C-alpha cells in the first residue's frame, strides 16, 4: 500500500531549528481516495509563530512513482533540511521513506498501530509539538473513508471547508436573433421571440409569442424542404430551387460565449417557411446538388485559395479570419453551394428553368480571388456568372443588396466589362464592414463604370431609399447595359430586425426590388442567398422574393414613397460619378437637383410623430438590442443610436416600434425634417 508524508504548515523557524521550535496546536487531518490510493495530510500550527504555508501536491502513479507539483513555483526548497529523505507513515502502519533523487516511496516492513502513528509523528516529525488527543473511536479503513462514513475530526471544519461557489447566472440564446437573455424571461428582450419558438419547424409562420401555434397561413405542407431533393423535375416554366441538407454540416465547432450568426438554422428557417407555405416542395422544383469542380473554381479563385479551403477538410476546426470559421465539412458544403449556383445558372440561361433561388451556405460575396473572409469561402455569385457565360450569356448583371459590400465580387470583376456589378450597402465613410465600396470605386483597366457602388451613409435605411436608388441609378444603368442574365446576391441582413445590418427593408421591399429586376434579361434571373441573421426576417423576405419568381405581383404602395435626406444625398453623389460612364444619367441628376427643395418639403409633410415625452423605443435591428431614448422638443428631435451617437431624427427616416411600459405603439414614423 502506498502512502505519503504529511503536508505540514510550519512556523517560520521550524525548518531552521530542525523541528524544535515549539509549534503547538497541531491538527492532523487524514484523507484518502480509493482511486490511486492517495493519502493527504495537513498540519496546522498556531498563528502566533507567523506561519508560512507550503503546499506540496503529490499525484501518485499506480506503480509507486510520484509526480510532484508545487503550487508556489518559486519555492523549490520544501524538503530541504531533511537530508534528502523524510520518514513518514503509510496508511497500513508501515514506515515509508521518500528518496528525493529516485522520486518514489520505499516501504519498511516494521508495523505500527494507530496510536503509534501519532507517536511516530511526535517523535520523528515534530518532537516538541504537543499532540492533541486522538478522538477516533476506531481505526480508519478504506471502506469507511470511501463511503464517507468516518468522522475525521470532531472540531468545527467551517474554517477549512471551501466556500460555496456563487450561483452561475443562467441565460439562453434566442433561436431567432442569437441574443442572450436571462433564464427567467420567456420572450427575447431584443426581438420578442418565444424561448421555445417553433420557427425552425414552421418558419416565420410560427407564432412569436407562444411556444406552439402558427400565425395565419393558407396551407400546411407536411413534408419538409430537406426531404425534397428528388431527381430533376424542372421545366422551362418553373422556378428551380437549389438546396442540399449537407450544407447544414458547416458550423462552428469551437464553443464561444455567443452563437455565431452564420449558422445552419438560417437555412432551416427558410426551408421551414417555404414548406409551410406550400412553395417548396410544391410550386418549385429542386435540382440535384453536385460539387463544383476544381477547374470551375480556378476560373474564379487562385489555386492557393482553392487548396487552402480544401485543407480544412482534414482539420476539425479552423479559421480563415477571426469570424470566418471552417470545420471538416465546410469545404464540401462550399463546393456544393458553388455547384448548385453554377447548375442553376446554366439551367436558367438554357431555358430548362424560368428562374431560380439558390438556398445555399456558406455565403460567398466576400470571398475574393485569393482570400476567404466575412463568413464566405467560395464566391457563389461569381461562379454562377461565369457558368452563365459558359452557357452563352454575353453580359451578366450582378445586383448585390446585402447590407455589406461584396468586396470579393467586386475584386473578381473590376476589370471585366462583360459583368456589371451594382451594390447597395452600408458604408458610412468606410467605417462599416468591410470598409470597401465607396462611390468612387468604379472599376479599373478599361472597365470603369462597370462597378457601381451605392454606399449608404448611415443605418436604418429602408424600403423608400432602396426603391429610389433602383429607380434613379440601378435600372437606368442596367437597361443601358442590357444584360443577358441577372444574378441577385440576396443578403437579407438589410432586413428589419437583423442584428448585424441594422437597416429597415421589409419583405415587401425585397419583393418589389425582385420584381423590378425581373423585367431585365427576359426574366432570366437567379437569386443567391448571401447574409441575413434574423431567422424571422430572412425567412419572410426569402419567401416574398420566391413568390415574385413564381409570378406573384407585389403591391405598388412603395412606388411613390420618397427617400430620406441622407438617401437622396447618396443617390445624387453616385449619379455625379457614374454619369461620366453612363451619359443617360445626366438628365436624371439635373432633374433631381432641381427638385431637391420639393423633396424636403414633401418629406417633412409626411412625418407623423405620435406619443409624448420620454418614450423608450426598441429600434428594429439595432445590433446590440440597446434601447434608445427619444427626447421630444418643439424644434428638434434627438435620438441616441446603438453606438451612443446623437443624431437628428431627420437622419433616421424610418418606422420604429415604440414601447412605454408594456404598451406598444406600432408604426411610429420618424421622417425627415
XYZ file of C-alpha atoms in Angstrom:
673
model
C 0.000 0.000 0.000
C 1.271 3.465 -0.894
C 1.420 6.417 1.430
C 2.992 9.814 1.532
C 4.363 12.163 4.121
C 2.132 14.671 5.903
C 1.845 18.081 4.330
C 2.924 20.415 7.187
C 2.221 24.062 7.688
C 5.240 25.033 9.826
C 6.127 28.236 11.588
C 8.911 30.370 10.164
C 11.616 28.952 12.482
C 10.621 25.292 12.136
C 12.984 24.432 9.336
C 15.924 26.348 10.792
C 15.602 24.675 14.214
C 15.161 21.201 12.848
C 11.665 20.962 14.253
C 12.453 22.125 17.819
C 10.688 25.467 17.567
C 7.825 24.594 19.904
C 4.925 24.756 17.438
C 1.626 23.923 19.109
C -1.999 23.064 18.348
C -1.293 20.522 15.626
C -4.332 19.144 13.886
C -3.660 16.090 11.825
C -6.183 15.542 9.069
C -6.043 12.318 7.182
C -7.759 11.924 3.879
C -7.603 9.329 1.242
C -9.017 8.488 -2.152
C -9.797 4.933 -3.126
C -8.689 5.674 -6.657
C -4.897 5.709 -6.781
C -4.534 5.047 -3.029
C -3.762 8.710 -2.285
C -3.290 9.836 1.321
C -3.485 13.559 2.001
C -2.495 15.042 5.346
C -2.379 18.632 6.554
C -0.917 20.018 9.785
C -1.874 23.409 11.175
C 0.084 25.386 13.782
C -0.703 28.345 15.975
C -0.734 31.682 14.136
C 1.420 33.358 16.822
C 4.544 31.968 15.117
C 3.976 33.847 11.775
C 3.008 30.703 9.906
C 4.200 30.164 6.340
C 2.105 27.925 4.096
C 3.932 25.461 1.913
C 1.836 23.013 -0.015
C 3.008 20.017 -1.936
C 0.569 18.120 -4.134
C 1.600 14.580 -4.886
C -0.119 12.650 -7.614
C 0.705 9.007 -7.223
C 1.062 6.565 -10.046
C -0.137 3.039 -9.537
C 3.377 1.606 -9.945
C 4.603 3.575 -6.961
C 6.221 6.504 -8.776
C 5.191 10.020 -7.852
C 4.769 13.263 -9.752
C 5.374 16.307 -7.587
C 3.665 19.603 -8.345
C 4.206 22.783 -6.346
C 1.566 25.491 -6.039
C 4.308 28.022 -5.455
C 6.723 27.519 -8.335
C 9.241 29.853 -6.738
C 9.616 27.612 -3.684
C 11.947 24.781 -4.642
C 13.202 24.037 -1.101
C 10.202 22.387 0.543
C 12.178 19.299 1.610
C 15.469 20.998 2.370
C 16.656 20.227 5.924
C 15.555 16.601 5.666
C 18.914 15.446 4.156
C 17.318 14.155 1.005
C 14.752 11.891 2.643
C 11.962 12.015 5.176
C 10.359 9.294 7.203
C 6.607 9.008 7.046
C 3.956 6.508 7.909
C 1.789 4.569 5.477
C -1.944 4.088 5.856
C -1.467 0.470 6.883
C 1.068 1.344 9.563
C 4.255 0.743 7.565
C 7.108 3.194 7.662
C 7.879 4.745 4.284
C 10.869 6.740 3.121
C 10.757 9.301 0.319
C 14.015 9.349 -1.657
C 14.263 12.692 -3.417
C 16.714 11.528 -6.108
C 14.682 8.441 -7.008
C 11.255 10.117 -6.531
C 9.466 7.024 -5.183
C 8.378 5.535 -1.928
C 10.376 2.728 -0.209
C 8.246 0.915 2.310
C 9.752 -0.567 5.512
C 8.410 -3.749 6.987
C 8.006 -2.634 10.571
C 4.354 -2.280 11.584
C 2.826 0.310 13.880
C -0.547 0.657 15.477
C -2.986 3.502 15.060
C -1.719 5.199 18.220
C 1.904 4.590 17.158
C 1.035 6.701 14.131
C 0.688 9.786 16.308
C 3.691 8.839 18.458
C 5.893 8.469 15.386
C 4.834 11.853 14.140
C 5.501 13.403 17.530
C 8.962 11.799 17.759
C 10.292 11.995 14.223
C 8.460 14.888 12.613
C 7.587 17.427 15.309
C 9.395 16.370 18.504
C 8.473 19.488 20.508
C 4.853 19.849 19.384
C 2.194 18.817 21.835
C -0.188 16.425 20.158
C -3.930 16.782 20.612
C -5.873 13.859 21.960
C -6.828 11.416 19.264
C -10.616 11.240 19.229
C -11.019 8.383 16.847
C -13.358 5.690 18.133
C -11.900 3.084 15.814
C -9.209 2.745 13.211
C -9.901 4.260 9.777
C -10.484 1.798 6.990
C -10.507 2.460 3.278
C -14.113 1.366 3.091
C -15.110 3.881 5.781
C -13.335 6.716 4.072
C -14.552 5.793 0.592
C -18.157 5.625 1.823
C -17.613 8.870 3.752
C -18.740 7.190 6.969
C -15.814 8.190 9.166
C -15.757 11.375 11.181
C -12.216 12.596 10.682
C -12.415 15.311 13.290
C -14.956 16.484 15.818
C -13.721 20.043 15.528
C -15.625 22.636 13.571
C -14.443 22.464 9.967
C -16.067 25.714 8.883
C -12.666 27.349 8.560
C -11.342 24.531 6.408
C -14.212 23.699 4.079
C -14.087 25.649 0.797
C -16.603 28.420 0.393
C -19.524 27.600 -1.873
C -19.177 28.956 -5.398
C -21.575 31.756 -6.308
C -24.567 30.619 -8.275
C -23.980 30.936 -12.015
C -26.247 33.299 -13.904
C -28.225 31.150 -16.277
C -29.181 32.507 -19.658
C -30.480 31.329 -23.001
C -29.790 32.465 -26.545
C -32.663 33.414 -28.790
C -33.026 30.982 -31.694
C -34.204 33.865 -33.880
C -31.582 36.568 -33.312
C -28.973 34.713 -31.135
C -29.056 37.406 -28.454
C -28.582 36.410 -24.798
C -31.452 36.563 -22.312
C -31.814 35.903 -18.604
C -33.227 32.480 -17.802
C -36.274 33.902 -16.029
C -37.670 35.618 -19.131
C -39.784 33.778 -21.692
C -39.510 36.176 -24.627
C -36.323 37.569 -26.101
C -35.629 41.092 -24.872
C -34.371 42.051 -28.324
C -36.723 40.546 -30.888
C -39.588 39.236 -28.729
C -39.226 35.640 -29.925
C -40.503 32.949 -27.533
C -37.895 30.941 -25.663
C -39.282 27.712 -27.171
C -40.015 29.194 -30.594
C -41.261 26.937 -33.358
C -39.555 28.951 -36.075
C -37.370 26.025 -37.126
C -40.487 23.880 -37.635
C -42.792 26.410 -39.287
C -40.521 29.266 -40.291
C -41.832 32.797 -39.926
C -45.366 31.361 -39.766
C -44.606 30.217 -36.218
C -46.127 32.392 -33.533
C -43.730 34.874 -31.958
C -45.451 34.914 -28.597
C -46.216 31.272 -27.843
C -44.343 28.001 -27.744
C -46.707 26.345 -30.193
C -49.088 27.528 -32.848
C -48.967 29.316 -36.172
C -49.919 32.734 -37.336
C -52.133 32.996 -40.400
C -51.318 30.635 -43.255
C -53.432 29.242 -46.082
C -51.897 25.794 -46.168
C -49.649 23.487 -44.182
C -47.374 21.120 -46.029
C -46.353 18.033 -44.096
C -43.128 17.455 -45.978
C -40.097 19.480 -45.098
C -37.742 21.063 -47.605
C -34.777 18.926 -46.593
C -36.600 15.818 -47.781
C -37.306 17.290 -51.199
C -34.067 16.638 -53.047
C -35.559 14.307 -55.618
C -34.241 13.971 -59.194
C -34.504 16.961 -61.514
C -38.069 17.803 -62.394
C -37.548 21.322 -63.663
C -39.280 22.599 -66.766
C -38.991 25.801 -68.723
C -41.969 27.406 -66.995
C -40.943 26.575 -63.420
C -38.896 28.109 -60.639
C -36.000 25.926 -59.564
C -34.621 25.829 -56.015
C -31.140 24.601 -55.175
C -30.731 23.067 -51.730
C -28.857 20.221 -50.070
C -29.008 19.397 -46.372
C -25.289 18.553 -46.331
C -24.669 22.303 -46.264
C -26.099 22.232 -42.725
C -22.953 20.411 -41.589
C -20.946 23.601 -41.996
C -20.928 25.028 -38.462
C -18.590 26.467 -35.877
C -17.018 23.773 -33.715
C -15.450 25.970 -31.068
C -17.931 26.864 -28.332
C -17.810 30.583 -27.660
C -19.676 32.982 -25.406
C -22.184 33.767 -28.143
C -23.525 31.703 -31.072
C -22.068 32.543 -34.475
C -24.628 34.449 -36.579
C -23.872 32.446 -39.740
C -25.373 29.184 -38.522
C -27.222 26.218 -40.047
C -30.544 27.427 -38.616
C -30.585 30.121 -41.309
C -31.324 27.520 -43.973
C -33.619 25.540 -41.689
C -35.838 28.559 -41.037
C -36.156 29.466 -44.726
C -36.814 25.832 -45.669
C -39.472 25.549 -42.965
C -41.175 28.725 -44.202
C -41.253 27.534 -47.803
C -42.593 24.137 -46.759
C -45.272 25.632 -44.527
C -46.378 27.964 -47.336
C -46.551 25.067 -49.802
C -43.915 26.645 -52.031
C -41.071 24.175 -51.768
C -41.706 21.379 -52.069
C -44.811 22.182 -54.024
C -44.733 25.011 -56.520
C -40.958 24.999 -57.021
C -38.763 22.143 -58.175
C -35.401 21.036 -56.835
C -32.247 20.405 -58.778
C -29.742 17.761 -57.813
C -26.727 19.070 -55.969
C -23.221 18.427 -57.199
C -19.811 19.568 -56.067
C -18.146 22.238 -58.132
C -15.005 21.027 -59.859
C -11.564 22.407 -59.212
C -11.369 23.612 -62.826
C -14.555 25.655 -62.370
C -13.295 27.159 -59.120
C -9.993 28.131 -60.736
C -11.931 30.339 -63.153
C -12.737 32.497 -60.114
C -10.173 31.818 -57.383
C -6.436 31.287 -57.207
C -5.008 27.802 -56.831
C -3.662 28.734 -53.408
C -7.142 29.744 -52.245
C -8.762 26.554 -53.519
C -6.132 24.385 -51.852
C -6.384 26.318 -48.591
C -10.138 25.773 -48.395
C -9.680 22.092 -49.211
C -7.123 21.758 -46.430
C -9.820 22.478 -43.829
C -11.444 19.115 -44.574
C -8.583 17.500 -42.669
C -8.926 19.788 -39.644
C -11.639 19.575 -37.010
C -11.820 23.338 -36.523
C -10.034 26.181 -38.282
C -10.398 29.893 -39.005
C -9.533 31.953 -42.070
C -10.206 35.161 -40.130
C -11.388 35.587 -36.535
C -15.017 35.460 -37.707
C -14.711 33.094 -40.685
C -14.686 29.532 -39.427
C -14.434 26.120 -41.035
C -14.845 22.566 -39.858
C -14.144 19.262 -41.554
C -17.383 19.562 -43.582
C -17.047 23.210 -44.643
C -15.070 22.661 -47.843
C -17.619 20.093 -49.008
C -20.505 22.433 -48.170
C -18.816 25.274 -50.068
C -18.321 23.063 -53.129
C -21.978 22.014 -53.010
C -23.123 25.631 -52.731
C -20.993 26.730 -55.681
C -22.054 23.703 -57.723
C -25.742 24.420 -57.142
C -25.290 28.055 -58.202
C -23.423 27.058 -61.358
C -26.049 24.475 -62.343
C -28.948 26.838 -61.626
C -27.343 29.497 -63.832
C -26.879 27.016 -66.658
C -30.417 25.666 -66.330
C -31.990 29.126 -66.322
C -29.986 30.541 -69.206
C -30.540 27.438 -71.331
C -34.297 27.643 -70.732
C -34.650 24.479 -68.644
C -35.944 26.650 -65.814
C -37.674 30.027 -65.814
C -35.715 31.394 -62.859
C -34.244 30.088 -59.631
C -33.348 30.545 -55.999
C -30.108 29.150 -54.517
C -30.758 28.296 -50.879
C -27.084 27.825 -50.045
C -24.411 28.399 -47.453
C -21.692 29.304 -46.688
C -22.285 32.668 -48.368
C -19.848 33.943 -50.949
C -19.721 37.612 -51.899
C -16.812 38.488 -49.556
C -14.611 35.705 -50.935
C -12.068 37.247 -53.283
C -9.593 35.821 -55.730
C -7.320 34.524 -53.001
C -8.987 35.198 -49.680
C -11.834 33.779 -47.607
C -13.415 36.293 -45.241
C -16.710 37.616 -43.909
C -18.143 34.089 -43.383
C -17.501 33.356 -47.093
C -15.338 30.593 -48.599
C -16.095 30.459 -52.363
C -17.760 33.245 -54.328
C -21.043 31.655 -55.421
C -22.266 34.628 -57.456
C -19.013 34.824 -59.415
C -19.133 31.089 -60.127
C -22.732 31.442 -61.352
C -21.882 34.420 -63.565
C -19.086 32.544 -65.325
C -21.272 29.441 -65.636
C -23.907 31.561 -67.401
C -21.260 32.902 -69.754
C -20.057 29.374 -70.480
C -23.679 28.595 -71.392
C -23.744 31.518 -73.827
C -24.501 34.717 -71.910
C -22.568 37.724 -73.220
C -23.366 40.219 -70.473
C -24.193 39.369 -66.861
C -25.608 41.762 -64.285
C -24.939 41.121 -60.573
C -27.045 43.162 -58.132
C -25.843 42.872 -54.543
C -28.313 44.166 -51.949
C -26.580 42.561 -48.965
C -26.049 45.217 -46.295
C -22.293 44.620 -46.540
C -20.340 45.489 -49.653
C -19.410 42.468 -51.776
C -15.723 43.251 -51.885
C -14.879 39.779 -53.213
C -17.254 40.018 -56.179
C -16.008 43.500 -56.999
C -12.381 42.338 -56.924
C -13.099 39.415 -59.244
C -14.879 41.507 -61.905
C -13.494 45.034 -61.506
C -11.544 44.677 -64.766
C -14.274 42.818 -66.657
C -16.615 44.751 -68.927
C -18.834 41.721 -69.541
C -20.044 41.683 -65.917
C -21.747 44.726 -64.413
C -21.615 44.752 -60.618
C -24.002 47.050 -58.700
C -24.003 47.053 -54.911
C -26.249 48.819 -52.389
C -24.754 48.664 -48.896
C -23.971 50.469 -45.681
C -20.632 52.213 -45.948
C -20.533 55.173 -43.571
C -17.294 56.551 -44.919
C -15.586 53.170 -44.820
C -16.433 52.551 -41.163
C -18.880 49.726 -41.853
C -17.597 46.237 -42.659
C -15.702 45.503 -44.869
C -14.900 49.187 -45.463
C -14.829 48.958 -49.270
C -17.473 50.048 -51.738
C -17.142 53.834 -51.863
C -18.950 55.551 -54.706
C -15.660 56.424 -56.415
C -14.760 52.716 -56.791
C -15.926 52.285 -60.378
C -13.718 49.569 -61.876
C -10.307 49.722 -63.493
C -8.164 48.994 -66.573
C -10.776 49.886 -69.148
C -13.739 48.584 -67.158
C -14.545 51.880 -65.441
C -18.271 52.275 -64.929
C -18.892 48.532 -64.699
C -18.674 48.707 -60.938
C -21.426 50.833 -59.364
C -21.482 51.353 -55.610
C -24.407 52.965 -53.796
C -22.977 53.461 -50.291
C -25.449 54.423 -47.568
C -24.053 56.884 -45.053
C -25.974 55.527 -42.058
C -28.001 52.651 -40.699
C -31.759 52.424 -40.635
C -32.091 52.589 -44.426
C -35.465 51.271 -45.514
C -37.668 50.488 -48.484
C -38.032 54.039 -49.756
C -34.297 54.640 -50.117
C -33.689 51.298 -51.848
C -36.577 51.709 -54.277
C -35.497 55.292 -55.011
C -31.940 54.142 -55.814
C -33.330 51.387 -58.049
C -35.411 53.849 -59.982
C -32.804 56.553 -60.486
C -29.466 54.706 -60.581
C -29.667 50.948 -60.908
C -32.367 50.460 -63.542
C -31.160 53.229 -65.911
C -27.611 51.792 -65.903
C -28.800 48.187 -66.124
C -31.140 48.977 -69.024
C -28.318 50.571 -70.973
C -26.057 47.606 -70.187
C -28.794 45.218 -71.450
C -27.776 42.013 -69.602
C -28.462 38.531 -70.939
C -28.561 37.141 -67.434
C -29.199 38.679 -63.995
C -27.973 37.481 -60.611
C -29.063 38.858 -57.244
C -26.647 38.457 -54.345
C -29.542 38.410 -51.935
C -28.290 39.129 -48.457
C -31.231 39.703 -46.137
C -29.181 41.390 -43.434
C -30.553 44.750 -44.600
C -33.931 43.469 -43.411
C -35.782 44.928 -40.488
C -34.670 43.237 -37.280
C -31.294 41.971 -38.417
C -28.774 42.164 -35.537
C -25.820 42.941 -37.832
C -27.322 45.076 -40.582
C -29.413 47.493 -38.505
C -31.469 48.548 -41.515
C -35.200 48.505 -42.220
C -36.021 46.831 -45.536
C -39.276 44.870 -45.341
C -40.274 41.674 -47.160
C -42.418 43.874 -49.403
C -39.359 45.958 -50.205
C -37.321 42.912 -51.228
C -40.258 41.628 -53.282
C -40.567 44.949 -55.083
C -36.848 45.069 -55.929
C -37.025 41.499 -57.268
C -39.995 42.427 -59.436
C -38.144 45.447 -60.824
C -35.145 43.278 -61.778
C -37.296 40.517 -63.241
C -38.051 42.629 -66.285
C -34.364 42.597 -67.266
C -32.691 39.875 -69.344
C -36.003 38.363 -70.379
C -36.723 37.189 -66.848
C -33.597 35.019 -66.681
C -32.992 35.706 -63.016
C -31.086 33.764 -60.343
C -31.337 34.771 -56.683
C -28.465 33.549 -54.462
C -28.672 33.694 -50.668
C -25.882 35.678 -49.041
C -26.198 37.086 -45.500
C -29.092 37.633 -43.099
C -29.050 36.627 -39.436
C -32.529 37.203 -38.004
C -34.381 33.974 -38.829
C -37.828 35.558 -38.959
C -36.563 38.358 -41.203
C -34.651 36.199 -43.670
C -37.353 33.540 -43.934
C -40.169 36.022 -44.560
C -38.028 38.015 -47.020
C -36.862 34.939 -48.932
C -40.431 33.682 -49.167
C -41.600 37.053 -50.525
C -38.832 37.001 -53.151
C -39.651 33.451 -54.289
C -43.321 34.355 -54.612
C -42.292 37.022 -57.122
C -40.220 34.447 -59.006
C -43.358 32.299 -59.151
C -45.258 35.141 -60.793
C -46.937 36.998 -57.958
C -47.004 40.774 -58.285
C -46.078 42.757 -55.159
C -48.145 45.715 -54.083
C -47.425 49.118 -55.592
C -47.576 51.068 -52.326
C -43.787 51.517 -52.373
C -43.605 53.254 -55.739
C -44.338 56.808 -54.631
C -42.502 56.802 -51.316
C -39.841 59.472 -51.051
C -36.305 58.840 -49.789
C -34.710 60.170 -46.660
C -32.474 63.186 -46.956
C -29.373 61.023 -46.401
C -30.554 58.543 -49.020
C -31.149 61.314 -51.529
C -27.663 62.699 -50.932
C -26.169 59.256 -51.620
C -28.099 58.873 -54.869
C -27.021 62.316 -56.081
C -23.401 61.546 -55.213
C -23.472 58.305 -57.209
C -25.142 59.966 -60.192
C -22.449 62.647 -60.347
C -19.768 59.960 -60.567
C -21.461 57.426 -62.816
C -22.736 59.959 -65.363
C -19.148 60.069 -66.607
C -19.566 56.470 -67.793
C -23.335 56.337 -68.389
C -24.302 59.640 -70.035
C -28.034 58.978 -69.800
C -27.785 59.683 -66.066
C -27.088 63.365 -66.647
C -30.746 64.211 -67.172
C -31.742 62.281 -64.048
C -29.196 64.169 -61.977
C -30.364 67.530 -63.282
C -33.995 66.691 -62.559
C -33.326 65.578 -59.001
C -31.211 68.631 -58.218
C -33.988 70.903 -59.422
C -36.492 69.095 -57.248
C -34.303 68.969 -54.120
C -36.322 71.593 -52.260
C -39.672 69.991 -53.069
C -38.447 66.603 -51.835
C -37.587 68.095 -48.460
C -40.943 69.797 -48.132
C -42.836 66.660 -49.152
C -40.865 64.513 -46.764
C -41.486 66.950 -43.923
C -45.232 66.877 -44.510
C -45.259 63.064 -44.387
C -43.592 62.915 -40.960
C -46.030 61.662 -38.340
C -44.882 61.812 -34.749
C -47.003 60.162 -32.079
C -46.528 59.795 -28.343
C -45.347 62.055 -25.568
C -42.124 62.977 -23.888
C -39.754 60.334 -22.639
C -40.657 57.294 -24.729
C -38.308 54.324 -24.826
C -38.247 52.600 -28.160
C -36.655 49.401 -29.342
C -35.127 50.102 -32.701
C -35.613 47.287 -35.222
C -32.218 45.649 -35.705
C -30.201 47.976 -33.524
C -27.349 45.475 -33.303
C -26.861 45.316 -29.570
C -30.506 45.449 -28.632
C -29.911 48.640 -26.674
C -32.862 50.868 -26.033
C -32.677 54.374 -27.375
C -34.195 57.378 -25.601
C -36.142 59.849 -27.715
C -36.445 63.414 -26.463
C -39.372 65.312 -27.933
C -38.955 69.083 -28.006
C -40.558 71.832 -30.096
C -37.834 72.221 -32.700
C -35.644 69.171 -32.939
C -35.857 65.516 -32.020
C -32.749 63.768 -30.772
C -32.120 60.031 -30.625
C -29.228 58.008 -29.277
C -28.386 55.217 -31.706
C -26.873 51.822 -30.937
C -23.342 53.217 -30.948
C -24.128 56.015 -28.497
C -24.031 58.838 -31.057
C -26.626 61.607 -31.062
C -28.494 62.063 -34.302
C -31.229 64.248 -35.623
C -34.274 62.224 -36.482
C -34.140 63.612 -39.996
C -31.130 61.299 -40.400
C -33.116 58.293 -39.152
C -36.079 58.319 -41.535
C -37.668 55.012 -40.601
C -40.533 53.285 -38.859
C -39.907 52.208 -35.292
C -41.746 50.226 -32.666
C -42.076 52.490 -29.642
C -42.745 50.991 -26.240
C -43.704 52.648 -22.980
C -44.004 50.113 -20.211
C -45.786 47.178 -21.783
C -47.760 49.236 -24.275
C -46.558 49.015 -27.866
C -47.242 51.709 -30.450
C -46.747 50.323 -33.965
C -45.855 52.433 -36.936
C -44.264 55.479 -35.366
C -42.892 57.318 -38.376
C -39.740 59.313 -37.833
C -39.262 61.053 -41.142
C -37.038 63.802 -42.477
C -37.415 67.295 -41.093
